[in-house]
CSV table of C-alpha atoms in Angstrom, one decimal:
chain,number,residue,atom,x,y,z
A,1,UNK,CA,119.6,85.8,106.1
A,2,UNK,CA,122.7,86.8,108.1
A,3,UNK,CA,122.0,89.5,111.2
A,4,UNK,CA,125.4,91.1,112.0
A,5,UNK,CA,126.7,90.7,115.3
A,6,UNK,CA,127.8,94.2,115.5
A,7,UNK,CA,124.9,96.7,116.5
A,8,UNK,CA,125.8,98.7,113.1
A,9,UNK,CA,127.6,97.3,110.3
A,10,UNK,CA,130.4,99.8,108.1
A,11,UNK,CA,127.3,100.2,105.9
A,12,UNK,CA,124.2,100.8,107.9
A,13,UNK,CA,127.1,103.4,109.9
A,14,UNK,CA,127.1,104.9,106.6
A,15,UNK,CA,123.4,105.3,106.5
A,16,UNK,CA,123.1,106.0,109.5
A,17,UNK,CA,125.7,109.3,110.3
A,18,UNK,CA,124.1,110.1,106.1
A,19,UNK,CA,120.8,110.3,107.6
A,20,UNK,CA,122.0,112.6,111.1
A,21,UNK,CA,124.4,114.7,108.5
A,22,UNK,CA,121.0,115.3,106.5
A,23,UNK,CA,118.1,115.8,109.0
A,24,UNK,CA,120.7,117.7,112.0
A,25,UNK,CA,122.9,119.9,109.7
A,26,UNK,CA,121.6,119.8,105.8
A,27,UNK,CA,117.9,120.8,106.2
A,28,UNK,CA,117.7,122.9,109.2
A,29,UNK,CA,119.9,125.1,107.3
A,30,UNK,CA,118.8,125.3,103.8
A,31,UNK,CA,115.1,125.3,104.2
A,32,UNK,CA,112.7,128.0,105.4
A,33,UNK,CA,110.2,126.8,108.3
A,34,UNK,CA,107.1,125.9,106.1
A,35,UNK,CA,109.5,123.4,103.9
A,36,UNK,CA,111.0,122.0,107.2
A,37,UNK,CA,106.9,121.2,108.7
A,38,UNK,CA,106.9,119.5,106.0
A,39,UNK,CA,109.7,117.2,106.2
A,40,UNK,CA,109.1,117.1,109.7
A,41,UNK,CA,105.3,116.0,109.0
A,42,UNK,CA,107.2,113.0,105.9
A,43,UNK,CA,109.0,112.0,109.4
A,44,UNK,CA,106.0,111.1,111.2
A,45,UNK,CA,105.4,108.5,109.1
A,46,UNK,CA,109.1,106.8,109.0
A,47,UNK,CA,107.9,105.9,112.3
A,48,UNK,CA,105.3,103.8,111.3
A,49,UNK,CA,107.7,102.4,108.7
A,50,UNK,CA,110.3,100.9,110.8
A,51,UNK,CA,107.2,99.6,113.1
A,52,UNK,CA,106.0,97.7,110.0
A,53,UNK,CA,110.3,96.8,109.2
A,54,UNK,CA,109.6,95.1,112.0
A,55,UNK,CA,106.4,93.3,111.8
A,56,UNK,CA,106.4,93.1,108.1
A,57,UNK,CA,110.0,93.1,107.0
A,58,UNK,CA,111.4,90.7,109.6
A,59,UNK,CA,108.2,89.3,111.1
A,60,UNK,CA,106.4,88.4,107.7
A,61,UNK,CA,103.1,90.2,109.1
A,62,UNK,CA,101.5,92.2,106.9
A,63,UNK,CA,98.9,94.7,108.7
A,64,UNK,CA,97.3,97.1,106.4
A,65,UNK,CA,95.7,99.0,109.7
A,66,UNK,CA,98.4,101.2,110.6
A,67,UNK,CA,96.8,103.5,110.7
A,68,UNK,CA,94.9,102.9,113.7
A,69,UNK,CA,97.8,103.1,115.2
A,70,UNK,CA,99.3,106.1,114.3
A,71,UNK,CA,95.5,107.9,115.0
A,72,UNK,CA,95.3,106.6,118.4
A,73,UNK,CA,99.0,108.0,119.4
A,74,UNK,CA,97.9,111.3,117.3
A,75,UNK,CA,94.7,111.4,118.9
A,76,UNK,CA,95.7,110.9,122.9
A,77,UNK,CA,98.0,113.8,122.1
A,78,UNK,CA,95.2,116.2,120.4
A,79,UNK,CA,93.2,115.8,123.4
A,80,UNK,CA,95.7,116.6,126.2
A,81,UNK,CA,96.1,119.3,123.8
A,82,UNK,CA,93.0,120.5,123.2
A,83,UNK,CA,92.1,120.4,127.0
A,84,UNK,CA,95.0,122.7,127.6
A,85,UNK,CA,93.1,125.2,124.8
A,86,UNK,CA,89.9,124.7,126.5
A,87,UNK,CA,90.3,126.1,129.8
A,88,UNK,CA,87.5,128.6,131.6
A,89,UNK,CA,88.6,131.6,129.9
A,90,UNK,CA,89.6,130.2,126.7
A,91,UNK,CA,85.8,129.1,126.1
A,92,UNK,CA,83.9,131.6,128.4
A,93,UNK,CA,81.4,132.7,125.6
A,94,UNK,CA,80.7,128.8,125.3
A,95,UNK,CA,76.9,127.0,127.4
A,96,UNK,CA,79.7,125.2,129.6
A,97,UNK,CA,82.8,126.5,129.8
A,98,UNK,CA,85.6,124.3,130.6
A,99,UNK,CA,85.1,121.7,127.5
A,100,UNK,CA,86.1,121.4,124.2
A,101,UNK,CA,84.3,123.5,122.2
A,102,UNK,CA,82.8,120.6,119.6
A,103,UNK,CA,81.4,119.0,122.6
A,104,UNK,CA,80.0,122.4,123.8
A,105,UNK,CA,78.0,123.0,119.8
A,106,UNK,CA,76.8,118.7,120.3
A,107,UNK,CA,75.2,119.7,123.3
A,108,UNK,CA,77.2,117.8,126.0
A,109,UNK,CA,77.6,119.5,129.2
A,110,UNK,CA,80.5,117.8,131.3
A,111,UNK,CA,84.1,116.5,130.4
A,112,UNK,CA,83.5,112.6,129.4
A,113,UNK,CA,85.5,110.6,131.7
A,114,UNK,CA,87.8,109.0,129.3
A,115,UNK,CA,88.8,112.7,128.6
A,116,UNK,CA,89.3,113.6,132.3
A,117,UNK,CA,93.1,111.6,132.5
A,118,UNK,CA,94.4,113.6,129.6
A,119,UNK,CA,94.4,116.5,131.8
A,120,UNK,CA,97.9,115.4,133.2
A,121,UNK,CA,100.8,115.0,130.6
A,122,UNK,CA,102.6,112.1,132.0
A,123,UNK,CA,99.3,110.6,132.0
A,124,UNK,CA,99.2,111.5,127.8
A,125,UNK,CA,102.8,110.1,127.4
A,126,UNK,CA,102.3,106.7,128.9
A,127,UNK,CA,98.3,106.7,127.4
A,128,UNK,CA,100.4,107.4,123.9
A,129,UNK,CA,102.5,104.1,124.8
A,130,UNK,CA,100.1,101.8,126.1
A,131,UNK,CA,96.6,102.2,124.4
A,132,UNK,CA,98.1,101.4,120.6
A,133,UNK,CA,99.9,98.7,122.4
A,134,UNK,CA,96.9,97.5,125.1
A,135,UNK,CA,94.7,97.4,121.2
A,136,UNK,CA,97.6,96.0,119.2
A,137,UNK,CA,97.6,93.1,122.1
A,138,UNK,CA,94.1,91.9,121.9
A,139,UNK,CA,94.2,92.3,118.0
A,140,UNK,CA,97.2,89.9,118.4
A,141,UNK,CA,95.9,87.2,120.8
A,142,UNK,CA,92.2,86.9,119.4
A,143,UNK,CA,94.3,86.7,115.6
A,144,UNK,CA,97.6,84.9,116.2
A,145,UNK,CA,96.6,82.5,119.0
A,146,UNK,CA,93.9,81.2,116.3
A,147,UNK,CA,96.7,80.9,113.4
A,148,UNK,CA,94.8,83.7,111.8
A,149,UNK,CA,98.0,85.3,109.3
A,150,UNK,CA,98.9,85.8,105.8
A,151,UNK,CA,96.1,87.8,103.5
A,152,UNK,CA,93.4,86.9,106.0
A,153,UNK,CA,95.4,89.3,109.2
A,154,UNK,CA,96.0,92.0,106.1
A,155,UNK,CA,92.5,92.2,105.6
A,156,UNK,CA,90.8,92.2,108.9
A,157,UNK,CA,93.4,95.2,109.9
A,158,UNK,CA,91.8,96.6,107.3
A,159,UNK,CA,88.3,96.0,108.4
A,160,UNK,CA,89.5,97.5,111.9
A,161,UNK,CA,90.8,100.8,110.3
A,162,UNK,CA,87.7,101.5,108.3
A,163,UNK,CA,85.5,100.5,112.1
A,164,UNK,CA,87.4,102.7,113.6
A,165,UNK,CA,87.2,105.7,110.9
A,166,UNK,CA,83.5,105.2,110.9
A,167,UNK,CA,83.6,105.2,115.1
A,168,UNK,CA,84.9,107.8,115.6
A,169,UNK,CA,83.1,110.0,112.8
A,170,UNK,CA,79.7,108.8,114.1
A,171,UNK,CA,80.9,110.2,117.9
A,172,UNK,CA,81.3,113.4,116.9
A,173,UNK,CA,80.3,114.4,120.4
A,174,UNK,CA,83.3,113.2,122.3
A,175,UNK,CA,85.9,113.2,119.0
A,176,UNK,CA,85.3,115.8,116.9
A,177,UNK,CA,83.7,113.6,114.0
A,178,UNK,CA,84.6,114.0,110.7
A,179,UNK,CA,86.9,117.5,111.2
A,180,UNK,CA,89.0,115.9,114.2
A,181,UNK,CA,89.9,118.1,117.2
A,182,UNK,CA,91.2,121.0,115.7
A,183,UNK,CA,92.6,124.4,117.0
A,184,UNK,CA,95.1,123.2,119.0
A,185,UNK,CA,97.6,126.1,120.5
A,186,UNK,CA,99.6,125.5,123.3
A,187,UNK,CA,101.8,122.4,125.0
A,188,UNK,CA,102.1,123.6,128.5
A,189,UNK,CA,101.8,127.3,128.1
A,190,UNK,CA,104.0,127.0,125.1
A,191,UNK,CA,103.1,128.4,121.6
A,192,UNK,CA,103.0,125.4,119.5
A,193,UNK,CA,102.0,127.8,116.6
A,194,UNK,CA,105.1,129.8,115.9
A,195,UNK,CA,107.9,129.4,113.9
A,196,UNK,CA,110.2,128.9,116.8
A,197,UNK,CA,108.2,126.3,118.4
A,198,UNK,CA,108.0,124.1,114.8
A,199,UNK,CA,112.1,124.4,114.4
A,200,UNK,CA,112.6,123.1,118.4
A,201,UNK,CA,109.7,120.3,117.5
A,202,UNK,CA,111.6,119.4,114.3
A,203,UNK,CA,115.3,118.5,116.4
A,204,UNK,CA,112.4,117.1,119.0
A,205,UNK,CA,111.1,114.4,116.4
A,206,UNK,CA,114.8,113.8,115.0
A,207,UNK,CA,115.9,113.0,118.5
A,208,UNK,CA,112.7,110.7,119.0
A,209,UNK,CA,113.5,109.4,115.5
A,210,UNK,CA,117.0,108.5,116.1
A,211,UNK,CA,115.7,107.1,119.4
A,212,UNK,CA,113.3,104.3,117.9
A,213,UNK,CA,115.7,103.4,115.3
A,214,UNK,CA,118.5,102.4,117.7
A,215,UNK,CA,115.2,100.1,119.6
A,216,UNK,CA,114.7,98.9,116.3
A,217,UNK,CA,118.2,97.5,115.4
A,218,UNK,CA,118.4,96.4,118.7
A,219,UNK,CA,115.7,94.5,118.6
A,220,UNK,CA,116.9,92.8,114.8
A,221,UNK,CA,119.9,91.9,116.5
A,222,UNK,CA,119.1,89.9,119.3
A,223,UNK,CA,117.7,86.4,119.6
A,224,UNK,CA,114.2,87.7,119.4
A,225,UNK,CA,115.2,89.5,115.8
A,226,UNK,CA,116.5,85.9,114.6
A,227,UNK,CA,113.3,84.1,115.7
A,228,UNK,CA,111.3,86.4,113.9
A,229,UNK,CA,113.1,85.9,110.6
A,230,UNK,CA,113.0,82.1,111.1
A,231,UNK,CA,109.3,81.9,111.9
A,232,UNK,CA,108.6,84.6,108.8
A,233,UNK,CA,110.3,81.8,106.5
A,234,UNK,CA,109.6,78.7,108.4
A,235,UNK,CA,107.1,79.2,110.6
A,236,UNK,CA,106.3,75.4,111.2
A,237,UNK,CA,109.5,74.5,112.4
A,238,UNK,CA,109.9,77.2,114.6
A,239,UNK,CA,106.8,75.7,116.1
A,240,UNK,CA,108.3,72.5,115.8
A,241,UNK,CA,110.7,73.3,117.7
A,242,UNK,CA,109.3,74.8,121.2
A,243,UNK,CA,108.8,78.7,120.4
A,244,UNK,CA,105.3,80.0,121.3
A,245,UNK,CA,104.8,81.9,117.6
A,246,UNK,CA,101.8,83.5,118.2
A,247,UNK,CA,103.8,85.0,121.1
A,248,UNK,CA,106.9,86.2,118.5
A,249,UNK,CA,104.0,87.7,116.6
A,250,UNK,CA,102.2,89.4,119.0
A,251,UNK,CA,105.4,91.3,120.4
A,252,UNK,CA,106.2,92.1,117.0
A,253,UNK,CA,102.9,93.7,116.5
A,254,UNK,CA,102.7,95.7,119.6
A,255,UNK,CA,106.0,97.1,118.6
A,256,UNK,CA,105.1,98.1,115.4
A,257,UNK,CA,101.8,99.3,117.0
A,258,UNK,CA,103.9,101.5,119.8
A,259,UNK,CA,106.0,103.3,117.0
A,260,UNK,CA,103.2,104.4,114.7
A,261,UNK,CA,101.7,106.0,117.8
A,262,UNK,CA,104.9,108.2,118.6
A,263,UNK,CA,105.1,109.3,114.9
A,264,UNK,CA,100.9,110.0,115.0
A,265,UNK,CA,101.7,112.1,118.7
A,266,UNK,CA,104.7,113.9,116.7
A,267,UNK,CA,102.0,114.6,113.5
A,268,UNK,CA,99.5,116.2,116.1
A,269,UNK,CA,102.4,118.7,117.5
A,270,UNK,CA,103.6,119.4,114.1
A,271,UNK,CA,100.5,120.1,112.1
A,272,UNK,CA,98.1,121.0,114.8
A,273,UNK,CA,95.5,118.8,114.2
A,274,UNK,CA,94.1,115.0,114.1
A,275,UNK,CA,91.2,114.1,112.2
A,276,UNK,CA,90.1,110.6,111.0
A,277,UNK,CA,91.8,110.9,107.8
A,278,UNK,CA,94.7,109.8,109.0
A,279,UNK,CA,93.3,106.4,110.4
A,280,UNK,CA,91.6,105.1,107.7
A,281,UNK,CA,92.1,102.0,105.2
A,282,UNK,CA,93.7,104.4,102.4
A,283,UNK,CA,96.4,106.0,104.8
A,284,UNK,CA,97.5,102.9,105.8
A,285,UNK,CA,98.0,101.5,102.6
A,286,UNK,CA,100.0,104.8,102.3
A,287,UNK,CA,102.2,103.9,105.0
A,288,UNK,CA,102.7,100.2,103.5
A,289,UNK,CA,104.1,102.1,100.4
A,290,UNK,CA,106.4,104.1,102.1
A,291,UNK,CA,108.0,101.2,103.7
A,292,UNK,CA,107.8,99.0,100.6
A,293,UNK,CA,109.6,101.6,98.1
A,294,UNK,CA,112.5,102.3,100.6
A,295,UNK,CA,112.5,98.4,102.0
A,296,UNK,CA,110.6,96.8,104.1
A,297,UNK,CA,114.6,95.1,105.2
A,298,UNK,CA,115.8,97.9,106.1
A,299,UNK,CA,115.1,100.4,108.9
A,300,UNK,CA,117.2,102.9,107.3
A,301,UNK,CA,115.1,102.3,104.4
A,302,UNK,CA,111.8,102.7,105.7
A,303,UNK,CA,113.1,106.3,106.6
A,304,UNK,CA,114.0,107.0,103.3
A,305,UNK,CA,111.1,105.5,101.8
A,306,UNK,CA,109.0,107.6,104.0
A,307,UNK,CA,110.7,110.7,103.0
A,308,UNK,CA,111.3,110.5,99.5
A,309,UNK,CA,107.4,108.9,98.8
A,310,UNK,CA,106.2,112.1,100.4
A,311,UNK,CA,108.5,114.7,98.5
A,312,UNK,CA,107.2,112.9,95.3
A,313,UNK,CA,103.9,113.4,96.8
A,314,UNK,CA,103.7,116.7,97.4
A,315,UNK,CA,106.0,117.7,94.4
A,316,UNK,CA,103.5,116.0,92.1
A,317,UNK,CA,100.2,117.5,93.7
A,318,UNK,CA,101.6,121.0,93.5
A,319,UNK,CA,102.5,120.4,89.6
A,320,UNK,CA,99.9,117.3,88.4
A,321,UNK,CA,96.4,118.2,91.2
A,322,UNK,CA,95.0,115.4,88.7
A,323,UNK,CA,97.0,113.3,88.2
A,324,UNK,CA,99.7,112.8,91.3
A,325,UNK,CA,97.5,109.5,92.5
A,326,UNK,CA,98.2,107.8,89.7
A,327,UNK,CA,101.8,109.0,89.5
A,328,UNK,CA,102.1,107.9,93.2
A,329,UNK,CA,100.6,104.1,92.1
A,330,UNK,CA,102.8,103.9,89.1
A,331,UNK,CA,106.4,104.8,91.4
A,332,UNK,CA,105.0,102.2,93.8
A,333,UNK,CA,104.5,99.4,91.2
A,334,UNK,CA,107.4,100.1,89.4
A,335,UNK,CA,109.7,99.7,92.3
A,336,UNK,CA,108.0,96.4,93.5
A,337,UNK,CA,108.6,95.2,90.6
A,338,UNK,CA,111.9,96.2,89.0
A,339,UNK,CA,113.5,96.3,92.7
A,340,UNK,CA,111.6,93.9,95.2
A,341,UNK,CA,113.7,94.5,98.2
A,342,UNK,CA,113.1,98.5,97.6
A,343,UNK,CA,115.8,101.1,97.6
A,344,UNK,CA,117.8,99.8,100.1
A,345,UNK,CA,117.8,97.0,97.9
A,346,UNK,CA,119.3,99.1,95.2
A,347,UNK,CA,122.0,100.1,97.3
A,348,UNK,CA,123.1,96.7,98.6
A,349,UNK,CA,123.0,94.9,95.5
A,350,UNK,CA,124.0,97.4,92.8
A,351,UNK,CA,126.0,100.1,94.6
A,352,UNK,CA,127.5,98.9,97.6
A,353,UNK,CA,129.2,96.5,96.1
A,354,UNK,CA,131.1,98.6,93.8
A,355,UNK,CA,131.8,100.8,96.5
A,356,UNK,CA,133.5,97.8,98.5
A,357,UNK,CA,135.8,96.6,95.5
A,358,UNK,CA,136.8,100.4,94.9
A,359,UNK,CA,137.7,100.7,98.8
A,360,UNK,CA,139.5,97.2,99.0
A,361,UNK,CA,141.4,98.2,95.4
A,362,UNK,CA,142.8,101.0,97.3
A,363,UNK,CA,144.1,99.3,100.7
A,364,UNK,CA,145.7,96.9,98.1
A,365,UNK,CA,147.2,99.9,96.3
A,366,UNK,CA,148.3,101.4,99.8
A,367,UNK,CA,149.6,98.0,101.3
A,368,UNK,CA,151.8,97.4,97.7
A,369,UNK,CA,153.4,101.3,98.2
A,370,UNK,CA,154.5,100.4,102.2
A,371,UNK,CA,155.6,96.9,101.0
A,372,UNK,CA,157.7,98.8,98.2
A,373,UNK,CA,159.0,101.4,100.0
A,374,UNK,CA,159.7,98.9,103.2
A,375,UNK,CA,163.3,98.8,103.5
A,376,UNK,CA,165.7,95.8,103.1
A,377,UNK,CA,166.4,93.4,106.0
């Protein structure tokens, strides 16, 4: 595969000032507030898709765990949150005021200490950044250092999503259990809640959005972006030929691991809420789906894979309650198998091409008119 040495090729420009034209200008200002939550709730998870563009696309590492991912960014957020909603006066009619009000009915009667830090925002941000990607790291060196890849890393990420979901629905006490940590009002004193407050966090996430695509294609273009496509076709010879591997994969990983976290810290702001739903082995697979239907190539892709899966998603549970699941299996087989490379696929092999003979017919056209109309030396 050729990377280009440009940071953004004419046609990934394209996409990419299509994509600002459509999130910045188009939506904003045709849809009402509930329809823009909910695109703004699709974006979350284009941020797990270009993690897994990454790790999957370029990386050939399948990790059908995302989801862990995404719920520990999403979670670290709901409980700096839900701290900020559980002050003295907030939960005065509670046995101990002063603590989330789950922990209160369980019977607890001080602040755990792993809750204590989230008390501090700065302390949330960088606890957003680094837990997924402190877990993602010791996933990686106890997998990859043992040569443990392929269907074998798919399915123990799997096994680590369902441990988790069934952690952190047996500690109720300190997480919420099976509801989540729920009622969540305020990010520093300001009304999350309010119409106003979901437009700003929309332009927010877009910015944030933007932000980790730009990381992403730098990272494709560099050195490190080759390697990973060498060792995802010949992994042996990369080997072979000095490169630590295990040390490609684990990088790609943590990557991956560190952008599902912003998108799961950017689902807790916009919907209000984290529960284990959104950690477990079905989610994930979910978020595998996205990525695949849109491209798991492409970063620009894996956006529109992400957005598109969910409007058919929600378009078909409003219409079909019974029968969207299997309306949402049959889209996903039928693009893997009519269009393996996804949409994006779609576009470089059947339209862009067209596009690229009709523009170079008409710089021909235009060079023949100057050449005629050149005059006589």
């Amino acid at each position: 595969m050729v990377i280009n040495s440009r940071f953004f090729n004419r046609s990934e420009l394209l996409g990419f000032l299509a994509l600002a034209v459509l999130l910045l200008l188009i939506l904003p200002l045709s849809l009402d507030i509930f329809r823009l939550n909910l695109v703004a709730k699709y974006l979350t998870y284009a941020f797990v898709g270009i993690g897994l563009v990454l790790c999957w696309g370029y990386g050939g590492i399948l990790s059908l765990g995302q989801g862990v991912f995404f719920g520990l960014g999403g979670y670290c957020m709901a409980m700096y949150l839900k701290l900020e909603a559980s002050s003295v006066a907030n939960t005065k009619i509670q046995s101990t005021p002063g603590i989330p009000d789950f922990m209160d009915w369980n019977q607890i009667t001080q602040l755990p200490l792993f809750w204590k830090p989230f008390h501090s925002f700065p302390v949330t941000v960088l606890a957003i950044l680094l837990v997924p990607a402190l877990f993602a790291l010791i996933i990686g060196a106890a997998m990859f250092k043992r040569r443990v890849g392929g269907v074998y890393f798919a399915i123990i990420t799997q096994a680590i999503a369902a441990i988790l979901t069934i952690l952190i629905v047996g500690q109720q006490g300190y997480t919420g259990g099976i509801n989540g940590i729920t009622d969540l009002r305020t990010l520093h004193g300001w009304d999350i809640r309010t119409d106003h407050a979901k437009f700003i966090l929309y332009f927010v996430e877009v910015v944030l959005l933007f932000g980790c695509i730009v990381a992403a294609q730098f990272i494709r273009l560099t050195k490190l972006g080759r390697i990973l496509v060498a060792m995802r076709e010949q992994e042996d010879r990369v080997r072979f030929s000095g490169y630590s591997v295990a040390n490609f994969k684990i990088f790609a990983f943590c990557a991956a691991a560190v952008f599902a976290a912003i998108g799961g810290a950017m689902f807790t702001l916009e919907v209000g809420f984290m529960s284990p739903s959104f950690v477990g082995i079905v989610p994930s697979i979910e978020m595998v789906i996205y990525t695949a239907v849109g491209g798991r190539m492409s970063i620009f892709g894996a956006v529109w894979g992400a957005l598109l899966v969910n409007f058919a998603k929600t378009s078909l549970s409003e219409s079909f309650p019974q029968l969207w699941l299997f309306g949402l299996g049959a889209l996903f087989i039928a693009v893997v198998l009519a269009f393996p490379n996804g949409l994006a696929g779609v576009w470089a092999d059947h339209i862009q091409p067209h596009i690229d003979r009709l523009l170079a017919s008409r710089r021909s056209k235009s060079a023949g008119l100057v050449a005629d109309g050149a005059p006589a030396e």
